[in-house]
Coordinates of C-alpha atoms in Angstrom, one line a residue:
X1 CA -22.0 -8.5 -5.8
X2 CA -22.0 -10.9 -2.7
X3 CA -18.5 -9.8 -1.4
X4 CA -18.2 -12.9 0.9
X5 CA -18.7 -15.6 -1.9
X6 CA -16.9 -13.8 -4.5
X7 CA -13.5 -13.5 -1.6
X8 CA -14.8 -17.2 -1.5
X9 CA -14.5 -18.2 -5.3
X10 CA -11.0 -15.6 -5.4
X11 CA -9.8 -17.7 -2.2
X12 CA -10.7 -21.0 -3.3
X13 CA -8.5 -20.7 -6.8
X14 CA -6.0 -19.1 -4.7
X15 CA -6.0 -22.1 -2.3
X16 CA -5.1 -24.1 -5.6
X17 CA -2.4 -21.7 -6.6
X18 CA -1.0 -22.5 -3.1
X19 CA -1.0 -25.5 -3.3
X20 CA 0.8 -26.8 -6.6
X21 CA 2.9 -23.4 -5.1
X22 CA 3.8 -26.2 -1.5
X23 CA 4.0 -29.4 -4.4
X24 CA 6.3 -26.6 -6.5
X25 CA 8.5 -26.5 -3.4
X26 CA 8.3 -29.5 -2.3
X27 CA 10.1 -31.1 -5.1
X28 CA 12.5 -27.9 -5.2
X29 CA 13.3 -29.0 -1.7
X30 CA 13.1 -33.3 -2.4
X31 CA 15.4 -32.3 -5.8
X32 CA 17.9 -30.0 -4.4
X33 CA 17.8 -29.4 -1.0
X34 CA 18.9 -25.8 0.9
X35 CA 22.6 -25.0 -0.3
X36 CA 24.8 -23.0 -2.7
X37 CA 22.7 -23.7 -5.8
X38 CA 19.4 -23.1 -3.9
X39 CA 20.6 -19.8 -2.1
X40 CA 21.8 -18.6 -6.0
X41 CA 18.4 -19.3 -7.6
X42 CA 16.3 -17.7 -4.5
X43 CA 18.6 -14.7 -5.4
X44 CA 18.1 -14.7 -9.2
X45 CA 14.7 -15.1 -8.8
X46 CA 14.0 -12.7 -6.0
X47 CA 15.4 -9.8 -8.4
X48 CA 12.6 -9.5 -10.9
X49 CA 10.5 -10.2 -7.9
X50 CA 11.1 -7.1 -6.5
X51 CA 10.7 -4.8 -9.6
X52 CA 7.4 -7.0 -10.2
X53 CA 6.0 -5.5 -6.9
X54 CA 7.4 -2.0 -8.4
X55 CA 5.9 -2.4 -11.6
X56 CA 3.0 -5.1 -11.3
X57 CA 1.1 -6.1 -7.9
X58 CA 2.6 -3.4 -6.1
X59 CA 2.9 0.3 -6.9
X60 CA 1.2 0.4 -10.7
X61 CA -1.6 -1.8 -9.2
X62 CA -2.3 0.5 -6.4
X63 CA -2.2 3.1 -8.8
X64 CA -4.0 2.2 -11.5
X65 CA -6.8 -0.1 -10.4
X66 CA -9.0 3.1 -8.8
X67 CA -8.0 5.3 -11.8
X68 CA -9.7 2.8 -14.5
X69 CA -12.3 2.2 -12.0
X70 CA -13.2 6.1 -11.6
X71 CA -12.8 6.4 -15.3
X72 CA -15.4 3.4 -16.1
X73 CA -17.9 4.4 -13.6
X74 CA -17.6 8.0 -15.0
X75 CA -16.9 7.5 -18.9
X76 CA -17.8 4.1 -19.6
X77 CA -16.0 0.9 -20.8
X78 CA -14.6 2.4 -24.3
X79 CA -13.1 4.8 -22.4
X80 CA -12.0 2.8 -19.9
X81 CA -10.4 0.2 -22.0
X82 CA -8.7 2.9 -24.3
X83 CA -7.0 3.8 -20.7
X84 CA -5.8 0.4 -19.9
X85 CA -3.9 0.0 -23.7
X86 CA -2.8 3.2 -23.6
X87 CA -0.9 2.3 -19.6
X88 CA 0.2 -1.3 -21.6
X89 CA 1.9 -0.2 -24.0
X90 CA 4.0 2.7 -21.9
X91 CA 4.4 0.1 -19.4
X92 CA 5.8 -2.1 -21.9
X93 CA 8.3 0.0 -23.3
X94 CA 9.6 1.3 -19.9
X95 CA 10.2 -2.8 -18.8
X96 CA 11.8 -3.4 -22.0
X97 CA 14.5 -0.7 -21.0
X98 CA 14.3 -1.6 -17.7
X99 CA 15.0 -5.1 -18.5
X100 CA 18.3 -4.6 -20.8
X101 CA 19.8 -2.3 -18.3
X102 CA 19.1 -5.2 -15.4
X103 CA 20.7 -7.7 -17.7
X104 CA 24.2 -5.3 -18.5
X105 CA 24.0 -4.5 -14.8
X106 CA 23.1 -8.3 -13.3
X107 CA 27.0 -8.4 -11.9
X108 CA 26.0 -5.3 -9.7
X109 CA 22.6 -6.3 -8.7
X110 CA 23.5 -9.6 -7.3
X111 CA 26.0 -7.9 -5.0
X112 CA 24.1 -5.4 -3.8
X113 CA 21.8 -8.5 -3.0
X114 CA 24.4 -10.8 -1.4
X115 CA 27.6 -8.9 -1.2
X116 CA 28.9 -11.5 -3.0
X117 CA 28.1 -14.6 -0.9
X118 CA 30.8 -13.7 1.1
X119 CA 33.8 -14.3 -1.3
X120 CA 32.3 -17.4 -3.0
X121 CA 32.8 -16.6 -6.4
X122 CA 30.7 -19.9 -7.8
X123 CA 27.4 -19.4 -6.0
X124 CA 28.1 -15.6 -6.8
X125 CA 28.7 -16.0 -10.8
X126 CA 25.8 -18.6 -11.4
X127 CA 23.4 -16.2 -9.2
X128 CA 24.7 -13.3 -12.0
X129 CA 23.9 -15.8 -15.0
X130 CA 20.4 -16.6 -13.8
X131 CA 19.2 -13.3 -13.2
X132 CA 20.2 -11.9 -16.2
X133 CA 18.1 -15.0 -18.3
X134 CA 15.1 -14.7 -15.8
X135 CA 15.1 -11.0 -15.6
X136 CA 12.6 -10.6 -19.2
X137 CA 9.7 -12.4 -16.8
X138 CA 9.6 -9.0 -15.5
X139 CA 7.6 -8.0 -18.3
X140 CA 5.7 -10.5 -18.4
X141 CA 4.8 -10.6 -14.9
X142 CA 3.4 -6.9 -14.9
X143 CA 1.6 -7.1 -18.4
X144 CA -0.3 -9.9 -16.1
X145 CA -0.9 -7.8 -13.5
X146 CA -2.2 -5.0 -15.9
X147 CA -4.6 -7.4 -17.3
X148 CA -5.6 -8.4 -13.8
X149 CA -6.2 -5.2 -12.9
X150 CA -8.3 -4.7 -16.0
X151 CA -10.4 -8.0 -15.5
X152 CA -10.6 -7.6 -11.6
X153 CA -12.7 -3.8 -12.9
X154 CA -14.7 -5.8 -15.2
X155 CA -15.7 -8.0 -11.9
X156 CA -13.9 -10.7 -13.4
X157 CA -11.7 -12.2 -10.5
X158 CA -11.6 -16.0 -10.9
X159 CA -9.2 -16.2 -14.1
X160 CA -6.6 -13.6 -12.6
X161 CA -6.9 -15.9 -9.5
X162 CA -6.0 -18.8 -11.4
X163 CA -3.4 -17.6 -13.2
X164 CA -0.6 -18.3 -10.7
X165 CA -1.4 -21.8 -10.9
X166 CA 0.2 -22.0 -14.2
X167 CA 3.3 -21.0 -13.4
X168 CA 3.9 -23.4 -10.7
X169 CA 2.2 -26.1 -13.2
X170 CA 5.6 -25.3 -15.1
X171 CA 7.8 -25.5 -12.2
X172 CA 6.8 -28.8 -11.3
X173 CA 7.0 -30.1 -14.9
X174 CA 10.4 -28.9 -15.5
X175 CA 11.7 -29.8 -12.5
X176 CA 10.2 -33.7 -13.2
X177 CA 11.1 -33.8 -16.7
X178 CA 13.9 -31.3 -17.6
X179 CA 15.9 -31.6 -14.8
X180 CA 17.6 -34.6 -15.0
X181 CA 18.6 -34.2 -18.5
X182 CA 20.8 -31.2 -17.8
X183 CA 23.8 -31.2 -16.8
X184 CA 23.2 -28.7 -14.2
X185 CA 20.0 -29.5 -13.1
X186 CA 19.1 -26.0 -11.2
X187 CA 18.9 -24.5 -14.5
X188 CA 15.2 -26.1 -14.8
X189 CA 14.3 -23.6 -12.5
X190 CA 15.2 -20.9 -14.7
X191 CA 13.6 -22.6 -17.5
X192 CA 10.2 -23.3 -15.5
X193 CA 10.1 -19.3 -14.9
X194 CA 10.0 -18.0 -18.4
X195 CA 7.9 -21.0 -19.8
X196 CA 5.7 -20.0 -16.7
X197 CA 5.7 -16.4 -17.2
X198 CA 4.5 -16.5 -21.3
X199 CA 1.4 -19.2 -19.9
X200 CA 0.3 -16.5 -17.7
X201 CA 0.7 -13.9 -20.2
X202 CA -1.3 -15.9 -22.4
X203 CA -4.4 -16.9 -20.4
X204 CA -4.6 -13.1 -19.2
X205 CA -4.7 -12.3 -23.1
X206 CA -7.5 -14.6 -23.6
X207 CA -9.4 -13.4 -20.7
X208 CA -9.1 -9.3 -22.4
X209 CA -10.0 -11.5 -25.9
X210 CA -13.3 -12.8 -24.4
X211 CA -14.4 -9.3 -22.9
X212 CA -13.8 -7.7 -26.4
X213 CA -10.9 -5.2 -24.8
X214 CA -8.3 -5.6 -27.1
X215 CA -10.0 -3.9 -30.0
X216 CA -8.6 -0.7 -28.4
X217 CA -5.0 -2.0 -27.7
X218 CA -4.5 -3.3 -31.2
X219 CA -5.1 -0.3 -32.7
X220 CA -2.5 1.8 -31.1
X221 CA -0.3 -0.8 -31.8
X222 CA -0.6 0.1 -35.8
X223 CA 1.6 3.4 -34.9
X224 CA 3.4 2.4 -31.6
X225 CA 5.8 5.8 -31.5
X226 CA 2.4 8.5 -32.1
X227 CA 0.7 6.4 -29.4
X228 CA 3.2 6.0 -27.0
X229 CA 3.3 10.4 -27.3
X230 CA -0.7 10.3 -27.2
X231 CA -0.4 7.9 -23.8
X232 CA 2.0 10.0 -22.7
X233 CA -0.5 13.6 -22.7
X234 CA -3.5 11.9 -22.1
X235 CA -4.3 13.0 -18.3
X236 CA -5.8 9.8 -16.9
X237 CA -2.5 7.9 -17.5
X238 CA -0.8 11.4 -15.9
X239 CA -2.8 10.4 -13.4
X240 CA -1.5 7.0 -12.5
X241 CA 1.6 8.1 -13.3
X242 CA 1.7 10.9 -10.6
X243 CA -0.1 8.6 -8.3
X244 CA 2.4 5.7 -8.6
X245 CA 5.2 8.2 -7.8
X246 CA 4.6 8.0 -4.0
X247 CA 3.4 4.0 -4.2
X248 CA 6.8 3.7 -5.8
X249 CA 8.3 5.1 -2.9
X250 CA 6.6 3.0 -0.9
X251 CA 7.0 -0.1 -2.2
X252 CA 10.9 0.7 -2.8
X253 CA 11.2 1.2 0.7
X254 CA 10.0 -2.1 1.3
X255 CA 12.0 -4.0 -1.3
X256 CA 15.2 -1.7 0.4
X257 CA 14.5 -3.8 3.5
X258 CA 14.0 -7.1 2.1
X259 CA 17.4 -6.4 -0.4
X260 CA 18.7 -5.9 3.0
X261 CA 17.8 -8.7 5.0
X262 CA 18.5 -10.9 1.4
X263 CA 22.1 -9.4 1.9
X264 CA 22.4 -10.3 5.7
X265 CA 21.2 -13.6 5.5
X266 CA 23.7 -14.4 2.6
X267 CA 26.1 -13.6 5.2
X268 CA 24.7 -16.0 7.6
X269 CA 25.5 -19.9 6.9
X270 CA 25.1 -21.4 3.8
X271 CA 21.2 -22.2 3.3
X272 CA 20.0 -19.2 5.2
X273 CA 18.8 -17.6 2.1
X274 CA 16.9 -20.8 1.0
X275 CA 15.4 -21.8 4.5
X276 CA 13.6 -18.3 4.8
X277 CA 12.4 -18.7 1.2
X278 CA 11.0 -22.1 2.3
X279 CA 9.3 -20.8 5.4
X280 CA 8.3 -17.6 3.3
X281 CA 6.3 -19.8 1.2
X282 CA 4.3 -21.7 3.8
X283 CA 3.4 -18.2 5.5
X284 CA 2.5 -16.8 1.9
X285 CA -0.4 -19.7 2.0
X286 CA -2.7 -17.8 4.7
X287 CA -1.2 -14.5 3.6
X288 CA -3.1 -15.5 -0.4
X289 CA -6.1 -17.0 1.2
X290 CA -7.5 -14.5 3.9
X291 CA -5.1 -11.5 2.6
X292 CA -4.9 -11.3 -1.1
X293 CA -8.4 -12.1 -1.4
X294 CA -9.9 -10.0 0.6
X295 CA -7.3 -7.3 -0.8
X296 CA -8.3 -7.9 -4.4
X297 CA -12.7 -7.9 -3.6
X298 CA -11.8 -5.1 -1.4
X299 CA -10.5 -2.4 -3.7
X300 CA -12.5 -2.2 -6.3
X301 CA -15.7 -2.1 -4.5
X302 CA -14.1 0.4 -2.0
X303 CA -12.8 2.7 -5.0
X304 CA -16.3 2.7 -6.2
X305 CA -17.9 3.5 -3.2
X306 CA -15.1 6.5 -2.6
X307 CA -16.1 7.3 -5.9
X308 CA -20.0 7.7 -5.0
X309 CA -18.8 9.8 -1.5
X310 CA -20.5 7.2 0.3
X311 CA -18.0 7.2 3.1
X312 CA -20.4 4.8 4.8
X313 CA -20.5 1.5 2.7
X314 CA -16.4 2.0 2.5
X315 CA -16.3 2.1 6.2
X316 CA -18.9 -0.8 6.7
X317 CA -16.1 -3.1 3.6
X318 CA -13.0 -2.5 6.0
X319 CA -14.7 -3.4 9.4
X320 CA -16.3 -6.5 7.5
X321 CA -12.6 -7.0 5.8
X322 CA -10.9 -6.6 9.7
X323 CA -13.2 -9.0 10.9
X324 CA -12.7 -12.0 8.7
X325 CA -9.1 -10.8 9.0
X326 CA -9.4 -11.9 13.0
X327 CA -11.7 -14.7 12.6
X328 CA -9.1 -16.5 10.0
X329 CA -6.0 -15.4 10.5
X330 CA -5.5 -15.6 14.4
X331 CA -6.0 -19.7 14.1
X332 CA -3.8 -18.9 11.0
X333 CA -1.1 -17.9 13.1
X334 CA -1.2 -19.7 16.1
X335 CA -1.4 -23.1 13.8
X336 CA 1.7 -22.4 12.1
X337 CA 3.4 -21.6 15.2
X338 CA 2.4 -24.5 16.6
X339 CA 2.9 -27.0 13.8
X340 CA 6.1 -25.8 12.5
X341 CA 7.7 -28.7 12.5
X342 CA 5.0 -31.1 11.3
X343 CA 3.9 -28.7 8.3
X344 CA 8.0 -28.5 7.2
X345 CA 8.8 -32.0 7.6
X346 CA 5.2 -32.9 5.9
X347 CA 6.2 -30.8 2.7
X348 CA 9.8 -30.4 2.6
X349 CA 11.7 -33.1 4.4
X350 CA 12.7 -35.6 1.4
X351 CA 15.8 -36.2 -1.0
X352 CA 18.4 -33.6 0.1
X353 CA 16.3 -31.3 2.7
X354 CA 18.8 -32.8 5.9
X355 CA 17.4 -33.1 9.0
X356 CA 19.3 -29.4 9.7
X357 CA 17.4 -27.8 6.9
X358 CA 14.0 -29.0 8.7
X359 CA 15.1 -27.4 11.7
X360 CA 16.3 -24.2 10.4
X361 CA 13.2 -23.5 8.2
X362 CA 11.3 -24.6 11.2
X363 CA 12.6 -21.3 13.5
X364 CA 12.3 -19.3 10.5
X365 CA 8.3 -20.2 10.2
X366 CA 7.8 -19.6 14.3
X367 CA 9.7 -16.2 13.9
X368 CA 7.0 -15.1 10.6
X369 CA 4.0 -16.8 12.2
X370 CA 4.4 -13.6 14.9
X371 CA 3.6 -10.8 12.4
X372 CA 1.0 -13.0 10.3
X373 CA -1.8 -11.0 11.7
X374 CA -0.1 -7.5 10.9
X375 CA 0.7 -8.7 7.3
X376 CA -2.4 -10.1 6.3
X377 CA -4.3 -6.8 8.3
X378 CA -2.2 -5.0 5.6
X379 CA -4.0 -6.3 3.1
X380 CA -7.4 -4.6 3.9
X381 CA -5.9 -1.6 5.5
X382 CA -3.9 -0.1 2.8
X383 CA -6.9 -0.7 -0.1
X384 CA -8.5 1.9 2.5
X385 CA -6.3 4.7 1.1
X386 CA -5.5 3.4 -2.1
X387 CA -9.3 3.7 -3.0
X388 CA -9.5 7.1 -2.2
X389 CA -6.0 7.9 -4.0
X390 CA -4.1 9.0 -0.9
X391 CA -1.1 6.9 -1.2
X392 CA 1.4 9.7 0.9
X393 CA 0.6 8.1 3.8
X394 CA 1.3 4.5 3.7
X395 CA 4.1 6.0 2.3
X396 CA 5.6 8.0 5.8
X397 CA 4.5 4.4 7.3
X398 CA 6.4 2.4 5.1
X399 CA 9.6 4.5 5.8
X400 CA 8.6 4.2 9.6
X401 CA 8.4 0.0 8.9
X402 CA 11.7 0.0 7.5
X403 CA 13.7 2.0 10.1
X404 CA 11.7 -0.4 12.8
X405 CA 13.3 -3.5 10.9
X406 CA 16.4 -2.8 10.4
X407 CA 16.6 -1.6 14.5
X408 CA 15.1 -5.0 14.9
X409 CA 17.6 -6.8 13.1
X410 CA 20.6 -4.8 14.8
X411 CA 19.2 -7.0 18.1
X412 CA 17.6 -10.1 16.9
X413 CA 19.7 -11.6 14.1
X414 CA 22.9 -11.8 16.6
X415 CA 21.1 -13.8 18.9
X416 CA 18.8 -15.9 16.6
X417 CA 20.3 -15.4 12.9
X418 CA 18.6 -16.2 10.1
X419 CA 15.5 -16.3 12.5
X420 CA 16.2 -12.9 13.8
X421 CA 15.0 -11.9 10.5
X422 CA 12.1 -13.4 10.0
X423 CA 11.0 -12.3 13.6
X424 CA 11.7 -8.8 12.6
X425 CA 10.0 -8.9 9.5
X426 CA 6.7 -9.9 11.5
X427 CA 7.1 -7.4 13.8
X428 CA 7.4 -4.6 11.9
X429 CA 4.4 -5.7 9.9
X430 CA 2.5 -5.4 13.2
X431 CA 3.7 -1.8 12.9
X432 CA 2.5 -1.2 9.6
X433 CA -0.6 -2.5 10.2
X434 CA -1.2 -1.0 13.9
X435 CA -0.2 2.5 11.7
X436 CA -2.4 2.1 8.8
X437 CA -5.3 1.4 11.3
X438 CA -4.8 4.6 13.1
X439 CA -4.4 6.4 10.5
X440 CA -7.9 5.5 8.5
X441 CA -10.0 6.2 11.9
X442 CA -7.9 9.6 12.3
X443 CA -9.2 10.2 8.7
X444 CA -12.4 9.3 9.1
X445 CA -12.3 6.4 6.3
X446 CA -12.6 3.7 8.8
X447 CA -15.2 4.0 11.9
X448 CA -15.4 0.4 13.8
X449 CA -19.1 -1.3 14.3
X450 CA -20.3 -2.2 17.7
X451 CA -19.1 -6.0 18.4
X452 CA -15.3 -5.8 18.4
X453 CA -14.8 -6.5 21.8
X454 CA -17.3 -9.6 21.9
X455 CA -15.2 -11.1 18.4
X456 CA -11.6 -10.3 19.6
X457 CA -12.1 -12.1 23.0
X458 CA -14.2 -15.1 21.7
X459 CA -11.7 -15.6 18.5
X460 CA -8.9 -15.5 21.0
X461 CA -9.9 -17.7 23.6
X462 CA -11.1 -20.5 20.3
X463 CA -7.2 -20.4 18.8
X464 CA -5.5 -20.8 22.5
X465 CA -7.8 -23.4 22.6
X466 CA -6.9 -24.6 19.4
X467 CA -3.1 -24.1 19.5
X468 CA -2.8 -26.1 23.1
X469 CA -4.6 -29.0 21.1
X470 CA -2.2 -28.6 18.7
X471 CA 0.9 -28.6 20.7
X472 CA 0.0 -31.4 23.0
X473 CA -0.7 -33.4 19.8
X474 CA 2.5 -32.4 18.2
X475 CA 4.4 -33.5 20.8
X476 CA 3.5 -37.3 20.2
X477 CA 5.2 -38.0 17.0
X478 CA 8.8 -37.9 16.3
X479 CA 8.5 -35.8 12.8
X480 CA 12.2 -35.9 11.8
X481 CA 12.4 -39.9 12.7
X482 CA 9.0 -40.8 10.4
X483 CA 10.9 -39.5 7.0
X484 CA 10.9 -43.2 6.5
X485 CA 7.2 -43.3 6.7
X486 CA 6.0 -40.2 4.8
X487 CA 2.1 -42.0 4.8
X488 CA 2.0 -42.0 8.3
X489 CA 3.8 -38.6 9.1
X490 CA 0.9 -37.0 6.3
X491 CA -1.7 -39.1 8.1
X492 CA -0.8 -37.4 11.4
X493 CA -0.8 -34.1 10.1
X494 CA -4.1 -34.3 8.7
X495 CA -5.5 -35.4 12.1
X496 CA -4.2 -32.7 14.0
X497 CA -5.3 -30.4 11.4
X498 CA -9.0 -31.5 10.9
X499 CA -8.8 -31.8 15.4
X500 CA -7.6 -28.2 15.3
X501 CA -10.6 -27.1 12.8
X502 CA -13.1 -28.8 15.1
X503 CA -12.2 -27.3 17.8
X504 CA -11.6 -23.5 16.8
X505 CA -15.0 -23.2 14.6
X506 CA -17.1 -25.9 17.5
X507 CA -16.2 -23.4 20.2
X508 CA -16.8 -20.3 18.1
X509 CA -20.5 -21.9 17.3
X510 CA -20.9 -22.5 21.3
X511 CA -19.6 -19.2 22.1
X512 CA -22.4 -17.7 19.5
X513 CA -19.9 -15.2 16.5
X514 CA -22.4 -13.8 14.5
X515 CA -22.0 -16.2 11.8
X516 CA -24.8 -14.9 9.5
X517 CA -23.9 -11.4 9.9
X518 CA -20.1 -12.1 8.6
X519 CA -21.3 -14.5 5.8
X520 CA -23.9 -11.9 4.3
X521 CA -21.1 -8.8 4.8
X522 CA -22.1 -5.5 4.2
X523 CA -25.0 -4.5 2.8

């Protein structure tokens, strides 16, 4: 498998997911704005966003993906596939309870989120009824991210790459055509979530259909309670199961901190919540196309080569991994930095995003765009102990990252409020990844090839280069004022941004990067 061009293909349907993700938000920011309604949704919506990193990209991913890949290297793809229904339908059951107790409890949840938006009982009550109707997408988020999971083993990456796009295909319809015939038009949102969530569900289906693997799953659904006892002995789901304790941990110790700095910034002024989630979304764009790419190429082919002891192909993927994580994501950073204003005025500043919201989500993009390299460097990193099911250790990091964060936020969000977090989010995610790193090459699992020097000082000198071009450009055009000419404010951007490309790749062609060797990857 050419690792490069299949990141490429993974990247590419990613870049489309991002971008209906931007035209999603876009019209969630045109339609209604950064306020009380907003901040409530974000909430509501955040919830089953952080049990689906519990229960679908995050811990269970981590945990499952080099289980089924052991067993199918080892046993085959019956076995293999028996596995993966077994793991769906416990996994199902344990949402389903999950999800009724999070719908009894929604009044508690939200105010552990918000602290009740600071005595404002409206914002508070509609972010209660929201979660509690959004909160079954849960399930069908992480069944998703099961069959991912499955298809990604199976080398099949561009449908579970594709996916994503379907949901915010159904944000943008509702919010176009449902909207305005409600009363409250918000609740479109909610709508466009669910209707989202079965699409997904569906196309993942169809994906297991075509690769003949849900003979297996259909059969244990003819006597659910005697296979839900049979999935429960069988040791490979053990297995997961013990492994996903400590990922748990892990990525509960992460959603700790972000319930945290939710709950601060609902404490901030009214918006905070929703201009974070606004700048959140341009910095996931990067994050998806170098990050979640690599990530998902990365694992698999690393847990195979852990699997095989050959220590030095699973070396060789994370140096290749690190470098296209420098080469693409310093630009990456330094762009968004740099074009802040542009990028958020370009995308978000129509209808009822003021001329304050552009400003505020502006900071809040400059105080993310710092950490961009240590979040995206994440990415790689972790897969390096995921594939060889050592998962303890980003564990003692991830409590390290969240003491760090909330130290950070003591002194930044005084001074630079909702920005303050945002800041400190990036910088702790330096930490992480700074951690993660020294901890592979203390291991042994990651040894750095000869040439690092050479690429950190020639990518570094390219994006300077780059972001002075882009400041100096910037500076021309009055981003706010040209709202009443939306053409030529898009025009501008795209100059700036096809300038800026010139530049960084034309003087990393002068300065000679080994092109061919990072295009063919490791051998």
């Amino acid at each position: 498998m050419n690792l490069l061009k299949t990141a490429a293909a993974v990247s590419s349907l990613t870049l489309l997911s991002r971008v209906t993700g931007l035209l999603r938000e876009t019209l969630t920011a045109g339609l209604f704005g950064a306020g009380a309604q907003t901040d409530a949704f974000f909430v509501a919506f955040r919830l089953p966003n952080l049990l689906r990193r519990l229960f679908a990209e995050g811990a269970f991913s981590q945990a499952f993906v080099p289980v089924l890949g052991q067993v199918k290297a080892q046993q085959g793809d019956s076995e293999a596939s028996r596995l993966a229904s077994e793991v769906a339908l416990l996994l199902s059951a344990v949402l389903a309870a999950v999800t009724l107790l999070a719908i009894v409890g929604a009044p508690l949840l939200v105010w552990l989120m918000t602290g009740g938006f600071a005595g404002d009982s409206a914002r508070f009550d509609l972010a209660v009824s929201m979660t509690q109707w959004m909160f079954p997408y849960i399930i069908l988020i992480s069944l998703v991210a099961l069959a991912a999971g499955v298809l990604n083993t199976w080398s099949e990456f561009k449908l579970p790459a594709f996916t994503p796009v379907l949901l915010n295909v159904s944000f943008i319809g509702c919010a176009l055509l449902l909207a305005p015939a409600l009363a409250e038009p918000i609740w479109a949102l909610v709508v466009a979530v669910l209707v989202g969530g079965v699409c997904q569900l569906g196309l993942q289906v169809w994906g297991l259909h075509r690769l003949g693997l849900l003979l297996t799953l259909r059969s244990l659904l003819g006597q659910p309670l005697q296979s839900l006892r049979q999935a429960w002995s069988d040791p490979h789901v053990r297995r997961v199961l013990t492994l996903m304790a400590p990922a748990s941990l892990a990525v509960s110790v992460a959603q700790v901190s972000l319930i945290i700095n939710t709950h601060i910034a609902a404490g901030l002024a009214t918006g905070s919540v929703s201009w974070l989630s606004y700048a959140d979304r341009l910095m996931e764009f990067p994050t998806a196309l170098v990050g979640v790419a690599l990530g998902t190429v990365l694992l698999p082919s690393l847990a195979k080569a852990h699997g095989e002891k050959d220590m030095e192909r699973a070396s060789s993927l994370l140096d290749w991994g690190l470098r296209m994580v420098v080469v693409l994501t310093l630009p990456a950073a330094l762009g968004l930095a740099a074009l802040a204003e542009p990028l958020t005025a370009c995308l978000f500043h129509y209808g009822a995003f003021t001329n304050q919201d552009l400003g505020m989500t502006a900071q809040a993009m400059v105080a993310y765009s710092v950490g961009l390299l240590g979040l995206i460097a994440v990415k790689v990193l972790a897969p390096g102990f995921y594939a060889q099911q050592n998962i303890r250790t980003p564990v003692k990091i991830a409590l390290l990252t969240l003491v760090f964060t909330q130290l950070l936020n003591l002194a930044l969000v005084p001074v630079f409020a909702h920005a303050g977090l945002a800041l400190a989010t990036g910088l702790a995610a330096c930490l992480n990844a700074a951690l993660l790193f020294v901890g592979l090459k203390r291991s042994g699992g990651f040894v750095p090839q000869p040439g690092w020097l050479g690429l950190l000082l020639k990518s570094g000198f390219a994006a300077c280069a780059m972001a002075a071009f882009l400041v100096w450009g910037a500076s021309h055009f009055d981003w706010a004022g040209l709202r009443v000419a939306p053409l030529t404010r898009i025009l501008a951007l795209s100059g700036l941004l096809v300038g800026a490309a010139l530049i960084y790749f034309g003087l990393l062609t002068a300065l000679r990067l080994p092109w061919r060797t990072l295009i063919r990857g490791p051998k």
